[in-house]
Amino acid sequence: MFARIVALSLLAGLLAGVVATPVQLALVQPLIEQAEGYEQQLEAATAHVHAAHDAVAAEGHSHEAMASEEPSDDKTHRAVATAVSITLAAMGYALLLGAVLSQFGHIDWRRGLLFGALGFVVFQLAPALGLPPEPPGVPAADLQQRQLWWLLTVACTAGALFGLHRAWSQRRLRWAAGALALAALPHLVGAPVLAEVHTLVPARLMSDFMLAALASAAVLWLALGGVLGGLLQRFPVESR
Amino acid sequence: MQLHKSAARPIGQLDPASAARWKARSAALCAALLGAVILYGVGFAPGIAHGESHDTRHTMGFVCH
């Protein structure tokens, strides 16, 4: 059973990666490269007035830490690296999705698509309400606080969806109220943000990037859900 | 005194339905853990892999910097 979940999930992740890669390269990649231009300008500027902008450089989403953390200068190399890593990310999410879907009796591509959409809500949309995806060159708040908030949001949103499912299947209004409160909790707490953001990246580019990134992630999740649902329909895991 | 043979199953043995459910749950949990490890690798592996996954991390909103 474990082997079948893993095999089907990895296959679905591979196919979703194949679907999402061209979207990523066409939609998001040009925006990242634009933003990197501004990022380099900012780094040059901060190098000039180092003392004054020390705090900015330290907090900033700057990539000066290690050369090996930089993406390759070679365009083809970079595109291939992105294709591979986005496919690996799709495989990782596919295993989470496969684990959930395997717990349901009947799965088809429609149900898979629905759960893919829910995965998008849990892992992309809900965290994006507080921490929207940002292009390079945009400073962000303390890393650990953001990671903690991200985990809290994912856990609360997933828990809320489970609660809503319970509320629906058992006709319990109290579960629904609790689920909604749980979903709202991280947003009431509030995501950690900087009081002041020093960046050269224009606001328009930031919002364009956010939409492009979310669209690209949505394509990945929907492809993942549809394909994995279809695969589980064709090759069901052992019945419970 | 004669000991009656108990109808109860020995400790640790589940009825088939629960056993199957546990099997399904643990298989799913292991698959999910594997997925989490892969995601962690893509998002947070230091060194060369981190540069290669740069654009993916930005798109997927990984909180890694």
XYZ file of N, CA, C and O in Angstrom, chain A residues 1-2 5 24 28-29 32 36 61 63 68-71 77-78 81-82 85-86 88-89 92-93 95-96 99 102-103 124 133-136 143 146-147 150 209 213 238 240, chain B residues 16-17 20-21 23-36 38-39 42 44 46-65:
336
model
N 0.823 -1.196 0.000
C 0.000 0.000 0.000
C 0.864 1.254 0.000
O 0.653 2.174 -0.789
N 1.899 1.250 0.891
C 2.833 2.376 0.945
C 3.507 2.539 -0.414
O 3.571 3.646 -0.965
N 1.112 4.097 -2.996
C 0.905 5.536 -2.779
C 2.117 6.310 -3.279
O 1.992 7.304 -3.999
N 5.791 28.338 -15.303
C 6.781 29.023 -14.479
C 7.764 29.814 -15.344
O 8.027 30.985 -15.096
N 6.643 33.523 -14.617
C 7.310 34.001 -13.407
C 8.763 34.388 -13.664
O 9.258 35.390 -13.148
N 9.428 33.583 -14.498
C 10.870 33.778 -14.712
C 11.236 35.205 -15.131
O 12.149 35.798 -14.546
N 11.183 37.494 -12.164
C 12.301 37.280 -11.236
C 13.541 37.982 -11.768
O 14.265 38.655 -11.030
N 15.707 40.967 -10.091
C 17.129 40.808 -9.764
C 17.940 42.018 -10.202
O 18.941 42.362 -9.558
N 16.393 40.415 1.768
C 16.400 39.141 1.067
C 17.529 39.196 0.045
O 17.307 39.158 -1.152
N 21.124 37.980 -1.644
C 21.688 36.677 -1.935
C 23.207 36.701 -1.865
O 23.861 35.926 -2.527
N 27.284 29.903 -3.991
C 26.610 28.677 -4.401
C 25.098 28.765 -4.210
O 24.365 27.922 -4.697
N 24.637 29.797 -3.502
C 23.195 29.942 -3.319
C 22.567 30.721 -4.460
O 21.359 30.899 -4.508
N 23.407 31.232 -5.333
C 22.898 31.983 -6.474
C 22.463 31.029 -7.582
O 23.082 29.994 -7.792
N 21.394 31.391 -8.312
C 21.061 30.598 -9.491
C 22.136 30.780 -10.557
O 22.870 31.770 -10.548
N 20.939 26.292 -18.170
C 21.215 25.620 -16.897
C 20.141 26.007 -15.871
O 19.564 25.162 -15.183
N 19.857 27.323 -15.823
C 18.906 27.822 -14.836
C 17.500 27.263 -15.087
O 16.792 26.889 -14.148
N 17.451 23.643 -14.062
C 17.446 23.549 -12.601
C 16.054 23.855 -12.051
O 15.573 23.197 -11.122
N 15.406 24.857 -12.638
C 14.056 25.206 -12.185
C 13.076 24.084 -12.497
O 12.232 23.739 -11.659
N 13.718 21.308 -9.972
C 13.339 21.601 -8.584
C 11.830 21.768 -8.451
O 11.248 21.391 -7.432
N 11.180 22.310 -9.482
C 9.723 22.468 -9.370
C 9.060 21.093 -9.443
O 8.052 20.831 -8.773
N 10.488 18.326 -8.321
C 10.718 17.718 -7.003
C 9.724 18.269 -5.975
O 9.178 17.514 -5.161
N 9.487 19.588 -6.029
C 8.513 20.175 -5.104
C 7.129 19.571 -5.349
O 6.401 19.244 -4.409
N 6.993 16.215 -3.774
C 6.828 16.321 -2.325
C 5.377 16.583 -1.954
O 4.805 15.893 -1.100
N 4.775 17.575 -2.623
C 3.372 17.872 -2.341
C 2.474 16.713 -2.773
O 1.449 16.437 -2.141
N 3.115 13.569 -2.541
C 3.111 12.538 -1.494
C 2.174 12.933 -0.353
O 1.475 12.082 0.204
N 2.154 14.225 -0.014
C 1.212 14.677 1.028
C -0.228 14.473 0.544
O -1.086 13.983 1.273
N -1.157 10.819 0.417
C -1.428 10.295 1.761
C -2.865 10.598 2.169
O -3.564 9.743 2.713
N -5.464 8.671 -0.161
C -5.503 7.223 0.049
C -6.433 6.850 1.200
O -6.786 5.689 1.365
N -6.825 7.832 2.006
C -7.692 7.550 3.145
C -9.178 7.577 2.761
O -10.036 7.301 3.584
N -0.595 27.550 -0.316
C -0.215 28.768 -1.038
C -1.081 29.958 -0.660
O -0.582 31.001 -0.278
N 4.010 35.709 -1.874
C 5.278 35.389 -2.529
C 5.939 36.664 -3.048
O 5.262 37.504 -3.641
N 7.236 36.807 -2.771
C 7.930 38.036 -3.145
C 9.088 37.748 -4.081
O 9.747 36.719 -3.960
N 9.334 38.666 -5.011
C 10.468 38.490 -5.921
C 11.775 38.765 -5.167
O 11.731 39.262 -4.034
N 12.915 38.454 -5.771
C 14.192 38.787 -5.136
C 14.293 40.299 -4.923
O 13.642 41.074 -5.617
N 13.312 35.765 9.888
C 13.072 34.483 9.217
C 12.302 33.493 10.088
O 11.311 32.914 9.657
N 8.687 34.295 10.546
C 7.892 34.030 9.340
C 7.672 32.537 9.162
O 6.592 32.091 8.786
N 8.723 31.741 9.437
C 8.571 30.286 9.301
C 7.517 29.759 10.266
O 6.689 28.922 9.906
N 4.124 30.716 9.050
C 3.774 29.899 7.889
C 3.267 28.528 8.349
O 2.207 28.059 7.912
N 4.375 39.924 -9.661
C 5.058 38.688 -9.288
C 4.164 37.821 -8.413
O 4.067 36.614 -8.601
N 3.172 34.146 -9.453
C 3.609 33.020 -8.633
C 2.407 32.195 -8.173
O 2.424 30.965 -8.226
N -5.076 -0.529 -1.959
C -5.878 -1.583 -1.319
C -7.004 -0.976 -0.496
O -6.812 0.014 0.191
N -9.672 -0.294 2.389
C -9.497 -0.319 3.831
C -10.270 -1.469 4.370
O -10.386 -2.050 5.160
N -9.572 -7.658 12.198
C -9.066 -7.394 10.836
C -9.387 -5.993 10.330
O -8.541 -5.376 9.672
N -10.577 -5.481 10.648
C -10.949 -4.167 10.137
C -10.038 -3.078 10.700
O -9.519 -2.241 9.959
N -6.542 -3.329 9.240
C -6.441 -2.761 7.888
C -6.419 -1.241 7.951
O -5.680 -0.581 7.212
N -7.217 -0.689 8.870
C -7.264 0.767 8.998
C -5.911 1.307 9.471
O -5.400 2.284 8.949
N -3.097 -0.112 9.044
C -2.135 -0.288 7.962
C -2.250 0.880 6.976
O -1.251 1.459 6.549
N -3.498 1.217 6.652
C -3.719 2.323 5.713
C -3.209 3.642 6.282
O -2.549 4.420 5.585
N -3.487 3.847 7.566
C -3.052 5.098 8.202
C -1.523 5.195 8.238
O -0.955 6.240 7.953
N -0.870 4.098 8.629
C 0.586 4.177 8.772
C 1.254 4.298 7.403
O 2.252 5.011 7.265
N 0.682 3.628 6.386
C 1.248 3.777 5.039
C 1.142 5.229 4.586
O 2.093 5.798 4.036
N -0.017 5.849 4.851
C -0.222 7.241 4.450
C 0.729 8.162 5.214
O 1.314 9.083 4.635
N 0.907 7.864 6.495
C 1.784 8.711 7.316
C 3.223 8.646 6.796
O 3.907 9.672 6.683
N 3.672 7.434 6.456
C 5.032 7.281 5.935
C 5.184 8.027 4.604
O 6.201 8.685 4.374
N 4.176 7.923 3.747
C 4.231 8.619 2.460
C 4.293 10.127 2.688
O 5.078 10.836 2.042
N 3.491 10.617 3.629
C 3.480 12.051 3.917
C 4.833 12.507 4.455
O 5.339 13.576 4.084
N 5.445 11.673 5.320
C 6.761 12.031 5.865
C 7.803 12.114 4.753
O 8.621 13.038 4.716
N 7.746 11.148 3.843
C 8.665 11.170 2.700
C 8.483 12.456 1.903
O 9.456 13.105 1.499
N 7.219 12.839 1.691
C 6.933 14.077 0.972
C 7.501 15.282 1.693
O 8.099 16.171 1.071
N 7.364 15.299 3.009
C 7.883 16.427 3.794
C 9.400 16.505 3.674
O 9.975 17.591 3.555
N 11.239 15.492 1.118
C 11.554 16.004 -0.224
C 11.358 17.516 -0.268
O 12.207 18.259 -0.777
N 10.231 17.991 0.280
C 9.958 19.438 0.276
C 11.027 20.181 1.063
O 11.490 21.251 0.655
N 14.111 20.453 -1.129
C 13.994 21.475 -2.172
C 14.089 22.869 -1.553
O 14.749 23.767 -2.080
N 15.206 23.885 1.633
C 16.170 24.311 2.640
C 17.542 23.672 2.523
O 18.425 23.998 3.314
N 21.145 23.318 1.905
C 22.128 24.375 1.679
C 23.042 24.026 0.502
O 22.981 22.930 -0.032
N 23.853 24.999 0.112
C 24.851 24.747 -0.914
C 24.297 24.847 -2.315
O 23.402 25.638 -2.577
N 24.851 24.039 -3.191
C 24.531 24.139 -4.616
C 23.034 23.995 -4.871
O 22.432 24.764 -5.603
N 22.412 22.999 -4.198
C 20.991 22.730 -4.446
C 20.142 23.968 -4.186
O 19.115 24.178 -4.820
N 20.617 24.816 -3.251
C 19.815 25.981 -2.906
C 19.800 27.005 -4.041
O 18.789 27.653 -4.290
N 20.924 27.135 -4.722
C 20.968 28.034 -5.874
C 20.110 27.503 -7.010
O 19.399 28.254 -7.676
N 20.167 26.198 -7.210
C 19.423 25.598 -8.328
C 17.909 25.733 -8.121
O 17.155 25.841 -9.080
N 17.471 25.701 -6.877
C 16.021 25.746 -6.632
C 15.540 27.175 -6.373
O 14.392 27.379 -5.996
N 16.423 28.158 -6.587
C 16.128 29.563 -6.262
C 14.772 30.031 -6.804
O 13.934 30.549 -6.075
N 14.541 29.834 -8.100
C 13.341 30.389 -8.730
C 12.085 29.638 -8.274
O 11.030 30.230 -8.076
N 12.246 28.330 -8.088
C 11.119 27.537 -7.578
C 10.726 27.996 -6.179
O 9.541 28.137 -5.864
N 11.739 28.277 -5.351
C 11.441 28.694 -3.979
C 10.695 30.021 -3.949
O 9.782 30.216 -3.149
N 11.104 30.928 -4.849
C 10.387 32.204 -4.892
C 8.929 31.996 -5.309
O 8.011 32.579 -4.734
N 8.726 31.155 -6.306
C 7.375 30.946 -6.817
C 6.486 30.259 -5.793
O 5.327 30.641 -5.603
N 7.039 29.235 -5.137
C 6.213 28.464 -4.215
C 6.134 29.117 -2.838
O 5.489 28.588 -1.939
N 6.794 30.255 -2.668
C 6.691 30.976 -1.409
C 7.332 30.260 -0.236
O 6.867 30.384 0.897
N 8.421 29.511 -0.490
C 9.138 28.883 0.622
C 9.753 29.970 1.500
O 10.406 30.878 0.995
N 9.555 29.862 2.788
C 10.105 30.851 3.712
C 11.499 30.377 4.124
O 11.663 29.716 5.135
N 12.505 30.667 3.295
C 13.829 30.107 3.556
C 14.900 31.180 3.685
O 16.061 30.880 3.925
N 14.550 32.462 3.503
C 15.557 33.515 3.662
C 14.997 34.628 4.528
O 13.817 34.933 4.411
